[in-house]
């Protein structure tokens, strides 16, 4: 039987991507918590696994796979059922495009190392950090709202949970944390609301992990 170890952190959106795909595919894993607030991602031991000091990292039967997109693509390849990609090549390309909007044009701006730097080097307050994140993620949200109506059903691509949903859902939680006004994105928020009810997304949610602090826990 193969073994999976996932280095992750309850609140990290990229960790969520890996966790939810493990749950969607029914794969058990050992949860290794890396506390970003204690800078454990930059320990010499962890940097050997993930040279950029980012989470998550997956270890599968001793093989190291850093980076959430590499992890979820890998899981899809080794456990293709249930699939998180459409059968049609054009739709698969568009799923990847949606992932790219989030991964390249939204996620990096709210990353801890970025907002921490803004505070340390430029004296940004929390309110100024919120404004910084809002400025950039709104461009991504607008692109998503232009893209999704053509494809969305219950989820981003009809009624099948795909990689696009896996990447979108935790990014919306990050947007909420930075007080982004999400009322202007009805398709995005309809999909988010549906994913919020999905058992795998409920299980992978930041409020239900072994390293979730008591005050952020939900049943
Ligand atoms: N492209 C990487 C990004 C990984 C990443 O930066 N993750 C964040 C958490 S969401 C992190 O580890 N941040 C640590 C830091 O900012 O020091 C991935 O998708 O795995």
Coordinates of C-alpha atoms and ligand atoms in Angstrom, one line a residue:
X1 CA 0.0 0.0 0.0
X2 CA 1.4 3.4 -0.9
X3 CA 2.0 6.0 1.7
X4 CA 1.4 9.8 1.5
X5 CA 2.7 12.5 3.7
X6 CA 1.5 16.0 3.2
X7 CA 3.5 19.0 4.6
X8 CA 0.9 21.7 4.9
X9 CA -0.6 24.4 7.1
X10 CA -4.3 24.7 8.0
X11 CA -4.8 28.3 6.6
X12 CA -2.7 28.0 3.4
X13 CA -4.7 28.1 0.2
X14 CA -2.1 26.1 -1.7
X15 CA -2.2 23.4 1.1
X16 CA -6.0 23.3 0.7
X17 CA -5.6 22.5 -3.0
X18 CA -3.6 19.4 -2.1
X19 CA -5.7 18.3 0.8
X20 CA -9.0 18.6 -1.1
X21 CA -7.7 16.5 -4.0
X22 CA -6.6 13.8 -1.5
X23 CA -10.1 13.8 -0.1
X24 CA -11.8 13.9 -3.5
X25 CA -9.8 10.8 -4.5
X26 CA -10.3 9.1 -1.2
X27 CA -6.5 8.9 -0.4
X28 CA -5.4 8.8 3.3
X29 CA -2.4 10.8 4.2
X30 CA -0.2 11.7 7.2
X31 CA -0.7 15.4 8.0
X32 CA 2.6 17.2 8.9
X33 CA 1.9 20.7 10.0
X34 CA 4.4 23.4 9.0
X35 CA 3.6 26.5 11.0
X36 CA 4.1 29.5 8.7
X37 CA 3.9 32.0 11.6
X38 CA 6.8 30.3 13.3
X39 CA 8.7 30.4 9.9
X40 CA 9.0 26.6 9.9
X41 CA 8.8 26.7 6.1
X42 CA 12.4 28.2 6.1
X43 CA 13.9 25.5 8.4
X44 CA 17.0 23.9 6.9
X45 CA 15.2 20.5 7.0
X46 CA 12.1 21.7 5.1
X47 CA 14.1 23.7 2.5
X48 CA 15.7 20.4 1.5
X49 CA 12.2 19.2 0.5
X50 CA 11.0 22.5 -1.0
X51 CA 13.7 24.9 -2.1
X52 CA 11.4 27.9 -2.3
X53 CA 10.2 27.4 1.3
X54 CA 6.6 27.2 0.2
X55 CA 3.9 24.7 1.2
X56 CA 2.6 22.2 0.4
X57 CA 5.0 19.4 -0.3
X58 CA 3.8 15.8 -0.8
X59 CA 5.9 12.7 -0.1
X60 CA 4.6 9.7 -1.9
X61 CA 6.4 6.4 -1.1
X62 CA 9.6 8.5 -0.4
X63 CA 9.4 10.6 -3.5
X64 CA 9.3 14.3 -3.0
X65 CA 6.8 16.5 -4.9
X66 CA 6.9 20.2 -4.0
X67 CA 4.3 22.8 -5.3
X68 CA 0.5 22.4 -5.2
X69 CA 0.0 22.4 -9.0
X70 CA 2.6 19.7 -9.5
X71 CA 0.9 17.7 -6.6
X72 CA -2.6 17.9 -7.9
X73 CA -1.6 17.1 -11.5
X74 CA 0.4 14.1 -10.1
X75 CA -2.5 12.8 -8.0
X76 CA -4.8 13.1 -11.0
X77 CA -2.3 11.0 -13.1
X78 CA -1.7 8.3 -10.6
X79 CA -5.3 8.1 -9.4
X80 CA -7.4 9.2 -12.4
X81 CA -10.7 8.2 -10.9
X82 CA -12.7 10.1 -9.8
X83 CA -11.2 12.6 -12.3
X84 CA -10.8 16.3 -11.6
X85 CA -10.4 17.1 -15.3
X86 CA -13.0 17.1 -18.1
X87 CA -12.6 14.5 -20.9
X88 CA -12.5 17.1 -23.6
X89 CA -9.1 18.6 -24.5
X90 CA -10.5 22.1 -25.0
X91 CA -12.2 22.1 -21.7
X92 CA -9.1 20.8 -20.0
X93 CA -7.2 23.7 -21.5
X94 CA -9.8 26.1 -20.1
X95 CA -9.7 24.5 -16.7
X96 CA -5.9 25.1 -16.7
X97 CA -6.4 28.7 -17.8
X98 CA -8.7 29.3 -14.8
X99 CA -6.2 27.7 -12.5
X100 CA -3.5 30.0 -14.0
X101 CA -5.6 33.1 -13.3
X102 CA -5.7 32.2 -9.6
X103 CA -2.3 30.7 -9.3
X104 CA -0.3 33.4 -11.1
X105 CA -2.4 36.5 -10.9
X106 CA -4.1 36.3 -7.5
X107 CA -2.4 33.9 -5.0
X108 CA 1.1 35.5 -5.0
X109 CA -0.1 39.0 -3.9
X110 CA -1.6 37.8 -0.6
X111 CA 1.3 35.4 0.2
X112 CA 2.7 35.7 3.7
X113 CA 6.2 36.6 2.5
X114 CA 4.9 39.4 0.3
X115 CA 2.6 41.0 2.9
X116 CA 5.3 40.5 5.6
X117 CA 7.8 42.3 3.4
X118 CA 5.4 45.2 2.8
X119 CA 5.1 45.6 6.6
X120 CA 8.8 45.2 7.4
X121 CA 10.3 47.2 4.5
X122 CA 7.6 49.8 3.9
X123 CA 5.7 50.0 7.1
X124 CA 2.4 48.9 5.7
X125 CA -0.5 48.6 8.2
X126 CA -3.0 45.8 8.0
X127 CA -5.4 48.1 6.2
X128 CA -2.7 49.0 3.6
X129 CA -1.9 45.3 3.1
X130 CA -5.6 44.7 2.5
X131 CA -5.7 47.5 -0.1
X132 CA -2.6 46.0 -1.8
X133 CA -4.1 42.5 -2.0
X134 CA -7.5 44.0 -3.2
X135 CA -5.9 45.9 -6.0
X136 CA -4.4 42.8 -7.5
X137 CA -6.9 40.1 -6.8
X138 CA -9.8 42.2 -8.2
X139 CA -8.2 41.9 -11.7
X140 CA -8.2 38.2 -11.3
X141 CA -11.8 38.2 -10.1
X142 CA -12.9 40.3 -13.0
X143 CA -11.2 37.8 -15.4
X144 CA -12.8 34.9 -13.7
X145 CA -16.3 36.5 -13.9
X146 CA -15.8 37.1 -17.6
X147 CA -14.6 33.5 -18.1
X148 CA -16.8 31.3 -16.0
X149 CA -20.4 32.1 -17.2
X150 CA -19.7 30.2 -20.5
X151 CA -18.7 27.0 -18.6
X152 CA -20.2 27.0 -15.1
X153 CA -23.0 24.8 -13.8
X154 CA -23.0 23.9 -10.2
X155 CA -19.2 24.2 -10.3
X156 CA -16.7 26.1 -12.5
X157 CA -17.1 23.5 -15.4
X158 CA -20.7 22.2 -15.4
X159 CA -21.4 19.9 -12.5
X160 CA -18.1 18.1 -12.3
X161 CA -15.6 19.2 -9.6
X162 CA -12.4 20.1 -11.5
X163 CA -9.0 21.5 -10.7
X164 CA -10.5 24.9 -11.4
X165 CA -12.7 24.5 -8.3
X166 CA -9.9 23.1 -6.2
X167 CA -7.8 26.3 -6.9
X168 CA -10.7 28.8 -6.9
X169 CA -12.4 27.9 -3.6
X170 CA -9.5 28.6 -1.2
X171 CA -8.6 31.8 -3.1
X172 CA -12.0 33.1 -2.3
X173 CA -11.5 32.4 1.4
X174 CA -8.2 34.4 1.1
X175 CA -10.2 37.2 -0.6
X176 CA -12.6 37.3 2.3
X177 CA -9.7 37.5 4.8
X178 CA -8.4 40.6 3.0
X179 CA -11.9 42.1 2.9
X180 CA -12.4 42.0 -0.8
X181 CA -15.9 43.1 -1.9
X182 CA -17.1 39.8 -3.6
X183 CA -20.6 41.0 -4.3
X184 CA -19.6 42.0 -7.9
X185 CA -18.8 38.4 -9.0
X186 CA -22.1 36.5 -9.0
X187 CA -20.9 33.4 -11.0
X188 CA -17.7 33.1 -8.9
X189 CA -19.8 33.3 -5.7
X190 CA -22.5 30.9 -6.9
X191 CA -19.8 28.3 -7.5
X192 CA -18.1 29.1 -4.2
X193 CA -21.4 28.6 -2.4
X194 CA -21.9 25.2 -4.0
X195 CA -18.4 24.1 -3.2
X196 CA -18.9 25.1 0.4
X197 CA -21.5 22.3 0.7
X198 CA -19.2 19.6 -0.9
X199 CA -18.0 17.0 1.6
X200 CA -14.4 17.0 0.4
X201 CA -14.3 20.8 0.6
X202 CA -15.8 20.7 4.1
X203 CA -13.2 18.2 5.2
X204 CA -10.3 20.1 3.7
X205 CA -11.5 23.5 5.1
X206 CA -9.0 25.5 7.2
X207 CA -11.3 25.4 10.2
X208 CA -11.1 21.6 10.6
X209 CA -7.4 20.7 10.5
X210 CA -5.3 19.3 13.2
X211 CA -3.3 22.5 13.5
X212 CA -6.3 24.8 13.4
X213 CA -6.1 27.0 16.5
X214 CA -9.0 26.6 18.9
X215 CA -10.5 30.1 18.2
X216 CA -10.8 29.4 14.4
X217 CA -12.2 25.9 14.8
X218 CA -15.6 25.0 13.4
X219 CA -17.5 21.7 13.9
Ligands
LIG1 N1 3.4 27.9 -6.2 C1 3.5 27.4 -4.9 C2 3.3 28.5 -3.8 C3 3.5 27.9 -2.4 C4 3.4 29.0 -1.4 O1 4.0 30.1 -1.5 N2 2.5 28.8 -0.4 C5 2.3 29.7 0.7 C6 1.1 29.4 1.5 S1 -0.4 29.6 0.7 C7 3.6 29.7 1.5 O2 4.1 28.6 1.8 N3 4.0 30.8 2.0 C8 5.1 30.9 2.9 C9 5.7 32.3 3.0 O3 5.1 33.2 2.4 O4 6.7 32.4 3.7 C10 2.4 26.3 -4.7 O5 1.4 26.4 -5.4 O6 2.6 25.3 -3.9

